[in-house]
Structures are given as C-alpha cells and as structure tokens.
Tab-separated table of C-alpha atoms in Angstrom:
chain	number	residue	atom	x	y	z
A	1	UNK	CA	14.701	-11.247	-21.768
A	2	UNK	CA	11.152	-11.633	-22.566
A	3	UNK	CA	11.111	-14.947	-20.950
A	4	UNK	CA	11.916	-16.579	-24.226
A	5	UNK	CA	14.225	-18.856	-25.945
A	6	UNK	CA	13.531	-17.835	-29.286
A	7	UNK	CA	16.090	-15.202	-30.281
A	8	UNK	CA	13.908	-13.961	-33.351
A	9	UNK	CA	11.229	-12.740	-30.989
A	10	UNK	CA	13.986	-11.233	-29.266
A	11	UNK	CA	15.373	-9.350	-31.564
A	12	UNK	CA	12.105	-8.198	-33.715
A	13	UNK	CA	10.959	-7.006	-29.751
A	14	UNK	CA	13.751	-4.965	-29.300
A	15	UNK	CA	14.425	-3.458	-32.663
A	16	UNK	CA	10.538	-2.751	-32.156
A	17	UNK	CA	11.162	-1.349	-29.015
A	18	UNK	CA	13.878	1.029	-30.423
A	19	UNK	CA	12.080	2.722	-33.069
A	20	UNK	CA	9.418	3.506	-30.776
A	21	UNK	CA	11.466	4.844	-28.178
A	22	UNK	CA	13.486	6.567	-31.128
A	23	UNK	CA	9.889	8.242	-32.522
A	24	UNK	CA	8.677	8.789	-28.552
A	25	UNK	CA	11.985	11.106	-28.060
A	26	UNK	CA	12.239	12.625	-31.260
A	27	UNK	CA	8.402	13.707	-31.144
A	28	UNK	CA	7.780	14.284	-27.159
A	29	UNK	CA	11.681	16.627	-26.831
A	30	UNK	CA	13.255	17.252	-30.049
A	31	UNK	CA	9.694	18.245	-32.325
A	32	UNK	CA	12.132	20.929	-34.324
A	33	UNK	CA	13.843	17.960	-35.716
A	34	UNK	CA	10.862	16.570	-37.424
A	35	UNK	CA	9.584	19.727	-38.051
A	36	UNK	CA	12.813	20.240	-40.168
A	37	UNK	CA	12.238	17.011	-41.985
A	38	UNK	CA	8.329	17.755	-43.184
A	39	UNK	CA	8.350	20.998	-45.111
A	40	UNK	CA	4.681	21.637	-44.747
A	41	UNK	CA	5.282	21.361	-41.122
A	42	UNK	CA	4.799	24.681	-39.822
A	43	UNK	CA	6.556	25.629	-36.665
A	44	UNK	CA	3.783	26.371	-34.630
A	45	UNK	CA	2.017	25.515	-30.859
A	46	UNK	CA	-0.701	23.144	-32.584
A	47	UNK	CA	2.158	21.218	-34.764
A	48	UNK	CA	3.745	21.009	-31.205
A	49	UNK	CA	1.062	19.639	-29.765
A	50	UNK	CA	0.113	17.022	-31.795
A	51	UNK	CA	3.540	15.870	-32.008
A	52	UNK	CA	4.304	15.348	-28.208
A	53	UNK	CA	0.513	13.379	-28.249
A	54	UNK	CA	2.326	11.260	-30.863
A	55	UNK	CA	5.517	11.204	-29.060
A	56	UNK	CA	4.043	10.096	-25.880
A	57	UNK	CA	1.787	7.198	-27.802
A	58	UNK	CA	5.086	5.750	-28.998
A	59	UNK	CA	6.966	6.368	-25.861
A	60	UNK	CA	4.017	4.117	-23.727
A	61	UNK	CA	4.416	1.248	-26.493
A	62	UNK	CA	7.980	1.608	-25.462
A	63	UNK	CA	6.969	1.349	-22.072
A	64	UNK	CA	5.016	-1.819	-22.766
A	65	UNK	CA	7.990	-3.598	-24.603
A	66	UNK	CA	10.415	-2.230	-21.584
A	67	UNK	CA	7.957	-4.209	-19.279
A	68	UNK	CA	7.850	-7.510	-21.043
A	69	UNK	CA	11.220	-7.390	-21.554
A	70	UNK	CA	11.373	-7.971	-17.748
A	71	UNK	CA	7.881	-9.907	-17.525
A	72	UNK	CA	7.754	-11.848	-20.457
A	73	UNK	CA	5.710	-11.609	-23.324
A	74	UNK	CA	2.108	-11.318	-23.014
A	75	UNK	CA	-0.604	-11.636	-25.965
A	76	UNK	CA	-2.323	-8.690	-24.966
A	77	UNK	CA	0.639	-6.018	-25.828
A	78	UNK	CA	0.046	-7.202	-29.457
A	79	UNK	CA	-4.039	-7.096	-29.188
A	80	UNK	CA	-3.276	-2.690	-28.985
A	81	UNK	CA	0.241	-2.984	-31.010
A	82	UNK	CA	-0.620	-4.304	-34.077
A	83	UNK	CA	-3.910	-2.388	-34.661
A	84	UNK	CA	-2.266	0.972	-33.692
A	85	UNK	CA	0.565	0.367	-35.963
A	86	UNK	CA	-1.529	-0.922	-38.639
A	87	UNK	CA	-3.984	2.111	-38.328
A	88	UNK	CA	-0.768	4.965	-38.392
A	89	UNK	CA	0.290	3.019	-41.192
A	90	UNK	CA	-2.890	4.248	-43.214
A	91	UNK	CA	-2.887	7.377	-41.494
A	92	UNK	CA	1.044	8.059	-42.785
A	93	UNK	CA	-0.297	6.734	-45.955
A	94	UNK	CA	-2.848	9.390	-45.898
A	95	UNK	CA	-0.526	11.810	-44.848
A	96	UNK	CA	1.402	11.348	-47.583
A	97	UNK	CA	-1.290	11.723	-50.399
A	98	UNK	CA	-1.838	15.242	-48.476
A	99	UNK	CA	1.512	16.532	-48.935
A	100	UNK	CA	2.198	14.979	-52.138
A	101	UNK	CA	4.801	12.698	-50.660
A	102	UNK	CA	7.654	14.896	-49.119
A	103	UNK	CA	9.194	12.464	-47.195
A	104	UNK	CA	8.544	8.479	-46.615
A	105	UNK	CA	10.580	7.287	-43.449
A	106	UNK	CA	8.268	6.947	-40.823
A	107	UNK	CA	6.279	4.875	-44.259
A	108	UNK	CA	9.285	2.910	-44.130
A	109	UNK	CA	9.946	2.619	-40.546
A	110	UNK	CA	6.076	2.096	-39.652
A	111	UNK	CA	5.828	-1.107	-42.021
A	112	UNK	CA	9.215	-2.408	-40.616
A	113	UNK	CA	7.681	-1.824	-37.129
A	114	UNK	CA	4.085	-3.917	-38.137
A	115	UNK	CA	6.282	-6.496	-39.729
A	116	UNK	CA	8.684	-7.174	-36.924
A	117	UNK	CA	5.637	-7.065	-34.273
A	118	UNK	CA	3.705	-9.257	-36.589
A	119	UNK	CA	6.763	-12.430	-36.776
A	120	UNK	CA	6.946	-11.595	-32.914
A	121	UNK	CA	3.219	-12.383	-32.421
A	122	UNK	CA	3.143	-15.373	-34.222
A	123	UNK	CA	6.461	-16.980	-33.620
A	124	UNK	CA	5.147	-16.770	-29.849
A	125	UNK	CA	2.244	-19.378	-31.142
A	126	UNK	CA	-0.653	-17.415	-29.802
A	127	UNK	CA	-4.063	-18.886	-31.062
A	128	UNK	CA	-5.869	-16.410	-33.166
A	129	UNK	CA	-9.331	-17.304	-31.017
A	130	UNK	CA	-9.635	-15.379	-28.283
A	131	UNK	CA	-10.874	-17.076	-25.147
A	132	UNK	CA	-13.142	-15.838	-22.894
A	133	UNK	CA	-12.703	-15.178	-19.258
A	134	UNK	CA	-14.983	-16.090	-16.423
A	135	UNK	CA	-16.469	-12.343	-15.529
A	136	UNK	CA	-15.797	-8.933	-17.143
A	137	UNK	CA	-11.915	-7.797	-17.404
A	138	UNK	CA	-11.372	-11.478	-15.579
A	139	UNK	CA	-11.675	-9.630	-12.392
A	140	UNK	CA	-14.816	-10.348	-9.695
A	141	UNK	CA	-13.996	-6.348	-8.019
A	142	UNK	CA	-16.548	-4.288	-8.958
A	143	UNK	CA	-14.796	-1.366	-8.900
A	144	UNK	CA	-12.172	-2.705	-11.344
A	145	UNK	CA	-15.824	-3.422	-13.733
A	146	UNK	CA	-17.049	-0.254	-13.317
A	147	UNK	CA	-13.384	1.786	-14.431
A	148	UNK	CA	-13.042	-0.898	-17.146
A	149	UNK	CA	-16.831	-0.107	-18.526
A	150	UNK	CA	-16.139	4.036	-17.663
A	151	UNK	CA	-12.513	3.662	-19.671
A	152	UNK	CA	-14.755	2.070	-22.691
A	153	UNK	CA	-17.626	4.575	-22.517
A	154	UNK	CA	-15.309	7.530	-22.713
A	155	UNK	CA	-13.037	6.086	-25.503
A	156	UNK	CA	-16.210	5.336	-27.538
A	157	UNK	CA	-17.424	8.715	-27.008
A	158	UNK	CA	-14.296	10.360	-28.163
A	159	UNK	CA	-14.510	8.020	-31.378
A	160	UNK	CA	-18.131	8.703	-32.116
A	161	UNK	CA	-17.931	12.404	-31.274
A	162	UNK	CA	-14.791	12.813	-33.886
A	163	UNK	CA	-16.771	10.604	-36.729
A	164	UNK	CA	-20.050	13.229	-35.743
A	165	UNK	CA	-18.485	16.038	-36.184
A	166	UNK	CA	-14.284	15.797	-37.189
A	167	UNK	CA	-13.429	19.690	-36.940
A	168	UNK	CA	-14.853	19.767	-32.998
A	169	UNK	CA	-11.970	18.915	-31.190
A	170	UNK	CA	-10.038	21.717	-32.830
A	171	UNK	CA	-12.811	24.285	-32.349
A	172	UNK	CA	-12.692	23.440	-28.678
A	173	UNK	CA	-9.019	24.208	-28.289
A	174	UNK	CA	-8.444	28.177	-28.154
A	175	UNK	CA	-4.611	27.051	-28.951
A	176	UNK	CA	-4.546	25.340	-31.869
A	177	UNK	CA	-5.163	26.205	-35.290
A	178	UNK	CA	-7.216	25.124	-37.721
A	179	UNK	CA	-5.409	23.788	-40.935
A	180	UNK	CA	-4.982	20.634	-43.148
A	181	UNK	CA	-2.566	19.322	-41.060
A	182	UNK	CA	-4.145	19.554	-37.831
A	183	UNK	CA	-6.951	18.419	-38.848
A	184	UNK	CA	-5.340	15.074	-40.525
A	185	UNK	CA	-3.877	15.063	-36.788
A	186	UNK	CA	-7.098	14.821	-35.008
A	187	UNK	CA	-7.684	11.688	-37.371
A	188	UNK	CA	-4.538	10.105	-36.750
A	189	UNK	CA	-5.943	10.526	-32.333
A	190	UNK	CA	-8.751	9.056	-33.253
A	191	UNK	CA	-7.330	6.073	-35.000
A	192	UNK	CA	-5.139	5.731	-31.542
A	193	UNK	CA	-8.228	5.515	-29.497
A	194	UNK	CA	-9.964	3.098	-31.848
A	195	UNK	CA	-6.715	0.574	-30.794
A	196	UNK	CA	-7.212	1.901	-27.060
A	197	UNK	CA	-11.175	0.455	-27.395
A	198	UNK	CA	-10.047	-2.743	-29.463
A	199	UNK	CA	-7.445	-3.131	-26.380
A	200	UNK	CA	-10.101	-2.340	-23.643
A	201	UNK	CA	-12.483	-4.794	-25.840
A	202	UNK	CA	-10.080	-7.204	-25.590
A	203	UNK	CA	-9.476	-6.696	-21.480
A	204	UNK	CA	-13.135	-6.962	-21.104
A	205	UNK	CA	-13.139	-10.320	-22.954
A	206	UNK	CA	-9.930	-11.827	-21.973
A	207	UNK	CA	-9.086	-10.542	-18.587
A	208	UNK	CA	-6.989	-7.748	-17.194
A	209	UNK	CA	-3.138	-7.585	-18.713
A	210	UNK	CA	-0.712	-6.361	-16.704
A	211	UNK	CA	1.544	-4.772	-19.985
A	212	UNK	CA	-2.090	-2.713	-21.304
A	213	UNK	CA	-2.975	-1.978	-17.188
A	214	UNK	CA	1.001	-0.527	-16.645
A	215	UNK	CA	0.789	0.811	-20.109
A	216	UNK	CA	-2.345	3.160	-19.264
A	217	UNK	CA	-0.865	3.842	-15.660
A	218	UNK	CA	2.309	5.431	-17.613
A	219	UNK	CA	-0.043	6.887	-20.134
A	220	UNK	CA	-2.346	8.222	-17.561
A	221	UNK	CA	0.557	10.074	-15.373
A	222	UNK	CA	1.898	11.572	-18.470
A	223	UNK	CA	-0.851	13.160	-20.150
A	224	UNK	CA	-2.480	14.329	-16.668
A	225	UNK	CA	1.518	16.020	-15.992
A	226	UNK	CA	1.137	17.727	-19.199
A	227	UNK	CA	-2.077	19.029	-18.847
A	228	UNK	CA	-1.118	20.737	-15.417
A	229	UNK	CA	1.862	22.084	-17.417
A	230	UNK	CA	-0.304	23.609	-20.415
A	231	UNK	CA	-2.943	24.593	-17.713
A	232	UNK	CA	-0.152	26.443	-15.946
A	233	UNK	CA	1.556	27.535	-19.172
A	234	UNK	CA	-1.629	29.005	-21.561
A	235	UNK	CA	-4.303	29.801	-18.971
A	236	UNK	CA	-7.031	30.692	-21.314
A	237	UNK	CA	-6.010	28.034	-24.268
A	238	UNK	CA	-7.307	25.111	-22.969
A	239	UNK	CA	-9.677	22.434	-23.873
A	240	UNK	CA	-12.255	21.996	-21.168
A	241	UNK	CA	-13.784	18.298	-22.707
A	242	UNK	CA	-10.149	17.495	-23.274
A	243	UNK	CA	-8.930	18.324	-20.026
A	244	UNK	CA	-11.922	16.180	-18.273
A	245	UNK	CA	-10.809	13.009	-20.378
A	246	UNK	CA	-7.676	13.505	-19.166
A	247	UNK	CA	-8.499	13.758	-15.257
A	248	UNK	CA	-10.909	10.680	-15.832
A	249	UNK	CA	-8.405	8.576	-17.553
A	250	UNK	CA	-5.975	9.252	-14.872
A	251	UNK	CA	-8.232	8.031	-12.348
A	252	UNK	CA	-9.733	5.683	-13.672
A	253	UNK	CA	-6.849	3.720	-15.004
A	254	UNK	CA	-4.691	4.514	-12.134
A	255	UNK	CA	-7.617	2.645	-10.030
A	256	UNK	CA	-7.897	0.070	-12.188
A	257	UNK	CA	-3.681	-0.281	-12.082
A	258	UNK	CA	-3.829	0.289	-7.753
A	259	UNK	CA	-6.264	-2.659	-7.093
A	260	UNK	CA	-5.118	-5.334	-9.551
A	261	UNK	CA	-1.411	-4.513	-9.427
A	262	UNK	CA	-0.705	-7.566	-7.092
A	263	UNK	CA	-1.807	-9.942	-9.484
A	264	UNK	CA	0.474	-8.593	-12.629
B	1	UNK	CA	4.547	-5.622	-8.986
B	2	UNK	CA	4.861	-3.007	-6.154
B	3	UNK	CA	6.469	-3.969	-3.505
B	4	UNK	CA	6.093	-0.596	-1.391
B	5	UNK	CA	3.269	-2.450	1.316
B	6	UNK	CA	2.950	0.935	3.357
B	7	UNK	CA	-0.132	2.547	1.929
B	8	UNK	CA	1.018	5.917	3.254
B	9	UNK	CA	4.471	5.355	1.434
B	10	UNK	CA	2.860	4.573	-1.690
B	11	UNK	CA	0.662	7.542	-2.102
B	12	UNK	CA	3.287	9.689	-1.046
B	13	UNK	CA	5.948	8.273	-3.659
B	14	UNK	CA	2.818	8.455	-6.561
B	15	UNK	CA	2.346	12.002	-5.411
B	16	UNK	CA	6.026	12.721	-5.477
B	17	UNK	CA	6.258	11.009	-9.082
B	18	UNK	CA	3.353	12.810	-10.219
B	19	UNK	CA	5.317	16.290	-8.539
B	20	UNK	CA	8.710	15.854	-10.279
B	21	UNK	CA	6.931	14.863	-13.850
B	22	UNK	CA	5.036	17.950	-13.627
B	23	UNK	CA	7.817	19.849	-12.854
B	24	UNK	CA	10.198	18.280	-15.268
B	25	UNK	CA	7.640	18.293	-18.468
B	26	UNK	CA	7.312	22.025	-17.406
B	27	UNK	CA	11.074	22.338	-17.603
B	28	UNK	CA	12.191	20.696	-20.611
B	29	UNK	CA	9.937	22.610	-22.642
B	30	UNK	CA	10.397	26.248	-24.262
B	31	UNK	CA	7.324	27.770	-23.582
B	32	UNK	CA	6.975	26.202	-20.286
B	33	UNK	CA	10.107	27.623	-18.847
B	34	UNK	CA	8.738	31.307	-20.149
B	35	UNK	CA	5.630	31.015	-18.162
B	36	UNK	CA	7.231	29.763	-15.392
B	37	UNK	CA	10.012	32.308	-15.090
B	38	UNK	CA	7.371	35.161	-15.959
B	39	UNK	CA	5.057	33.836	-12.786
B	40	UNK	CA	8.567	33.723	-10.481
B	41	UNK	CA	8.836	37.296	-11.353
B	42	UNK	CA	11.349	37.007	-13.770
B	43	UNK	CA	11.173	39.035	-17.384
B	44	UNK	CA	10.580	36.792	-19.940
B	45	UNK	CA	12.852	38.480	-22.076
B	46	UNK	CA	15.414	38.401	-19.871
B	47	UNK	CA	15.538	34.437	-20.676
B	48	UNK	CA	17.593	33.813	-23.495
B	49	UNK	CA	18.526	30.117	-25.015
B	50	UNK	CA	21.817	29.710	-22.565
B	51	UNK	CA	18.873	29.929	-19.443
B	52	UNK	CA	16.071	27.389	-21.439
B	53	UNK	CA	19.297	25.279	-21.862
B	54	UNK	CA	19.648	25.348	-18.061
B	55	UNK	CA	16.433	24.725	-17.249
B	56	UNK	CA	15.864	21.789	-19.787
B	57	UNK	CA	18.804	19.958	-17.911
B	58	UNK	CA	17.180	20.570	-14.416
B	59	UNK	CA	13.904	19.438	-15.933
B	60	UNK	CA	15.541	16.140	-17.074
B	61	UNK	CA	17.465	15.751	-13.746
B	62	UNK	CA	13.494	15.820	-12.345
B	63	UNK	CA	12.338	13.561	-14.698
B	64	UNK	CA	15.196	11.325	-13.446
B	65	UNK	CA	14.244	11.651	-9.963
B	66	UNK	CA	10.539	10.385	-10.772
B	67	UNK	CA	11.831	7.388	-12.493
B	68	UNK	CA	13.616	6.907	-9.685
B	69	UNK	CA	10.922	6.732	-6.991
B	70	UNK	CA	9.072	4.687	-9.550
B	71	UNK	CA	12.045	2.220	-8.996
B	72	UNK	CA	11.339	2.708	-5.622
B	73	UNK	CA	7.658	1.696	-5.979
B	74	UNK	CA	8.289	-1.702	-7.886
B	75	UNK	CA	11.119	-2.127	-4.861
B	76	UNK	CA	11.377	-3.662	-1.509
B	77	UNK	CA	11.314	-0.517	0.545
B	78	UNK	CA	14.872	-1.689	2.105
B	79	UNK	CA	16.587	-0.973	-1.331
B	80	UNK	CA	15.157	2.751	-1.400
B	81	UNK	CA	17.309	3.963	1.683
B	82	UNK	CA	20.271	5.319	-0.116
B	83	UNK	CA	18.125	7.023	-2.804
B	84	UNK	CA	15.514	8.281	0.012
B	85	UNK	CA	18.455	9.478	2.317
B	86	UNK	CA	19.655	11.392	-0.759
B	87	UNK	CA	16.290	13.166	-1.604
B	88	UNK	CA	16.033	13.852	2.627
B	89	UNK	CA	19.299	15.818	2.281
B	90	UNK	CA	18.627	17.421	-1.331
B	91	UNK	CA	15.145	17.937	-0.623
B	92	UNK	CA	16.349	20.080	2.938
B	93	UNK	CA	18.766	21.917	0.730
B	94	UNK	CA	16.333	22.859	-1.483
B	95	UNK	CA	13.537	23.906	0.706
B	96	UNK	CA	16.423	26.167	2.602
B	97	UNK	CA	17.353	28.093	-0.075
B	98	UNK	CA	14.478	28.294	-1.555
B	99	UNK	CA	13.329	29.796	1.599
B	100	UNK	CA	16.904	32.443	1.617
B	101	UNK	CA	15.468	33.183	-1.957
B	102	UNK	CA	12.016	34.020	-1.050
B	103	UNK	CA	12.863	36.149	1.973
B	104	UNK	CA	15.404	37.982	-0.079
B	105	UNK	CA	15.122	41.185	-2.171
B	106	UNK	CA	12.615	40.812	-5.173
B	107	UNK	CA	12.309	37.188	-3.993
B	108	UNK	CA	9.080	36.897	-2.707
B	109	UNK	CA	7.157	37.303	-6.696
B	110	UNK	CA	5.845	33.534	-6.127
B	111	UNK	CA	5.800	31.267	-3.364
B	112	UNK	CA	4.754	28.394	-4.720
B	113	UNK	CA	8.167	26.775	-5.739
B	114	UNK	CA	9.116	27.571	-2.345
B	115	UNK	CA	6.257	25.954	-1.029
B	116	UNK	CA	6.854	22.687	-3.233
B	117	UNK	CA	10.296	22.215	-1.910
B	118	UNK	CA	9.042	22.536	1.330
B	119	UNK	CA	6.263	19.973	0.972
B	120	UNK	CA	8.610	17.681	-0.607
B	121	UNK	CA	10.983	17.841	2.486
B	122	UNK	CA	8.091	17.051	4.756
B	123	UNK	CA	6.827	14.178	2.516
B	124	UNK	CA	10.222	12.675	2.281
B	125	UNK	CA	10.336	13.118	5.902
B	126	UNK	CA	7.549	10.939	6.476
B	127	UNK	CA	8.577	8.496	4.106
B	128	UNK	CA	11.632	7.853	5.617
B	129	UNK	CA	10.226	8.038	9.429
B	130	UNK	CA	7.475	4.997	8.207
B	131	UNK	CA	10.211	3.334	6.075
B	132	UNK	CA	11.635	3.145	9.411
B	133	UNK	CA	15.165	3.995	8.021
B	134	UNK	CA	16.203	7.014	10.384
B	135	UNK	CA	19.882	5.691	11.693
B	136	UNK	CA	19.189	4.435	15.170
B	137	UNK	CA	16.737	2.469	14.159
B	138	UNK	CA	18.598	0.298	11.147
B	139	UNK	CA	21.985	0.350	12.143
C-alpha cells in the first residue's frame, strides 16, 4: 500500500484518509447530523449547500489518498493537502471566534489531520525545492497548456472576484440566504480554491500529477452531477456564474485527465 | 490508467457514469426526490419519509452502479463481461417496464425516465456488441 515500506506513512495516510472520508459522508449525506452538533446551524437549503461543497472537498482528498494507496505516493497530493488543511484550519479557527466556540472537533480533528499529513510528507524525504519541468504542466500538448492556463485563469478569477467584492457570490444565488454563516462559508470556498491555484501553480511548474489530474476528474463529475440535480430540482434558484465554472471545470479538467491519462 | 482502448466504449461508459451519478445524487437527497416525483406526476405530498427512504436506497444502488463502470474504465474490457451482461439484462428490464408504466393509466406525466432507461439499454447494447462479448462470439 502506497508503495512504501515505511509503516508510519502508512498509517498517518490512512488514518488521514479516514477522517476525510468520515467528514466527506457526514457532510455530502448525513448534513442533519452536523447540523445537530452546531447550534447556530440553522436547518436550511444554504446550510445544505455549503455543507455538501465541503463534503465533496473532503470526499476528493479521499479520493486522492484511495488512489495512492494503489499508485504510490506522489509529492504533489501534499502540494493541495497541506495548504487546504492548513487554510480550514484558520477558517474553523475563525469559525469558532464567530460562534463563540460551541463545539471544537473538527479544531481537533483538522490539526490531527495537518499533523499526520505533515510526518507523511516528510518521512517520504521529499526536497522542499521544487524542480522545474521542461515545458508548462511537463506536457509538450497544447491542448493540455491551454486547459491547464484556462483551469488557472478561472480559479484566480473566483479568488479575486470574492476578495473584490465577498457578499457577490451569495447575491448571485436566488437560493441561499444571506447570514453570518453563509457568508463565513463563501470564505472558507475561497480558501479551497486558493489550494486548487497553489496545486495548479504547482502542475504548471512541476509537471502534470496523476493523484491532482484524477482528483479534479472526480471533482469535476461530481459537482457538474449536482448541478444538473439542483438545475432540475430549483429551476429558478440557480447561480448562472456558478453554474458556468462548473461546466468549464468539467471540461476542462476532464480534457486535461482524457489526453494525459496514459502516462499516470 | 484506463484500460478501456475502444474510444466508443469509453465515452459511452463516461456518459453512463455521468447518467447514474446524476441520477443517484438526485435520489439520495430530500428535496431532490420531491422534485422528481412532482415532475413524474406524482403529489409531492403524497411522499412521506418511508418513500424518500426508498428512493435514497435506489439512489445509492445507482451510485454503486457508476463506481462500477468506473471499475470498468480502469479495467481490461475482458473483466467487464459479467458486470456488462448484468446491466444488458437489468437495463432491458428496466426500459420494459418503464415502458408498461408509461403506456399505462396516469403513466404517461413524464417520459423522460422512460426515455433514460431506454437509452441506457441501447448504450449498453453497443457496448457489449464492440466489447465483442455477445455469446457466439467468446465462447
């Protein structure tokens, strides 16, 4: 498993893996649950939704440690993994100033999780330099270039557009409601997609990786089958910019997935 | 990492992954199900937690089946047959009844699950004719 010897990387990978998979169920099918656990959850559509975004974040890291379980490790997993934990972990610090503390497991569980990824990285002795690769996203396709520099453009955007102007995203959704929460919710997306640009960043410098490409294939699929539900589901609540991210993401990371799959 | 070397086969088992996610998020979740059963004609208030209960297991047992042609992807196509045979037959007794269903009284609100089952029967159709795995022709 993991193509190593070294039974500490082992198990830190697949305790790691756990309490992702663990927060991916809980927040993508059983929402009530958590809502249960966070009394200034309300029990509401935009709670709802930003939970099964969460859900699905930590079910594709799941995905990631699923496939280097069977691949091996690869340095790139921990180029997105450790900033994204790192960054929820000051988001759920955040959170918890909001509400005045009402409950600090995922605190707990989220510094376990940076800790056990953190001995994983460097018991696997990867150099802290990274070195660069011969062309863009090591790849000479030009097609592969192009989705690589779309996939950064459109991640930048959505980080730049939420530091611009923070209560947009919400006004653009007919569905969800404005509140504290939601709006600490939008910050906690944004923090994702700042580790989705740091991992593209690090593609474009180092070369494709076949745990990130798989990663935003799953990733891709899922949030483009859950838009055709909620499309189907509210008609009119929509987001319109959302739902064009969405449709380019899927394409352009399933493209990117299609025509460099042979060499993962 | 896929093993599938049939272009035709591949889109048609992404399609069919992309088909059975759809349908299984759509399943598994309350409001979902309401919408759904409203557009099939049914009153939403008719569907109480014993029917969302039902349809959250069917959604699941979709969600299974997409995993499973993902399997199928990262597979030599030779290892697919029995799960391919399995979705021929299921996919035929599907489209059938969903066809009985339409054609019967009050059936005919929405034909687009009908229409789904049907496409899936043709698609597995000609996945198994190119996967070459009709019997005759492997054994």
């Amino acid at each position: 498993m993991f193509k190593t010897d070294d039974n500490v990387i082992k198990a830190c990978m697949f305790i790691s893996g756990l309490i992702f998979f663990v927060y991916g169920c809980i927040m993508m099918f059983n929402y009530d649950y958590m809502i249960d656990r966070y009394p200034t959850f309300e029990d509401n559509i935009t709670t709802e939704f930003f939970l099964n975004w969460f859900g699905a974040v930590n079910f594709v890291a799941y995905v990631g440690i699923l496939y280097m379980g069977l691949k091996g490790l690869e340095r790139a997993f921990f180029a997105y993994a450790l900033p994204v934990v790192l960054l929820q972990l000051i988001w759920v610090v955040m959170s918890l100033q909001l509400s005045g503390g009402e409950n600090y497991t995922g605190l707990y569980a989220w510094i376990i999780l940076f800790v056990l990824l953190a001995i994983a990285r460097f018991r696997a002795g990867y150099p802290l330099a990274i070195e660069k690769a011969g062309s863009p996203f090591g790849v000479t396709d030009k097609t592969t270039q192009i989705m690589g520099y779309i996939a950064i453009a459109a991640v930048l955007f959505n980080v730049v557009s939420y530091f611009i102007y923070p209560g947009g995203f919400i006004e653009q959704s007919p569905l969800l409601e404005s509140n504290p929460q939601s709006e600490h919710s939008v910050l906690g997306i944004t923090m994702i997609n700042i580790a989705i640009l740091i991992a593209l960043v690090y593609q474009f410098r180092a070369g494709l990786s076949g745990v990130l490409v798989s990663m935003s294939a799953v990733a891709g699929t899922m949030f483009f089958c859950a838009m055709l539900v909620g499309s189907v589901t509210f008609p009119d609540g929509g987001n319109p910019l959302l739902a064009f991210f969405i449709v380019l993401n899927f394409i352009v990371f399933l493209t990117i997935f299609f025509r460099n799959q042979s060499n993962f | 990492m896929i093993k599938v070397e049939d272009t035709i086969s591949r889109v048609i088992i992404c399609f069919l992954i992309v088909l059975f996610l759809f349908y299984g998020f759509m399943f598994i979740d309350n409001e979902p199900v309401l919408a759904f059963a409203e557009r099939i004609g049914t009153n939403p208030s008719d569907v109480d937690a014993a029917h969302i209960q039902l349809f959250a297991n069917l959604g699941w047992v979709y969600i299974v089946f997409a995993v499973g042609f993902t399997a199928c992807l990262l597979a030599p196509i030779e290892q697919s047959t029995v799960f391919f045979r399995m979705m021929l037959v299921g996919s035929f007794v599907t489209s059938i009844r969903q066809i009985v269903l339409f054609m019967g009284e009050d059936g005919g609100a929405n034909p687009v699950p009908m229409v789904a089952s049907i496409l899936v029967f043709i698609l597995m159709n000609v996945l198994y004719d190119r996967a070459g795995m009709r019997i005759g022709r492997t054994f």
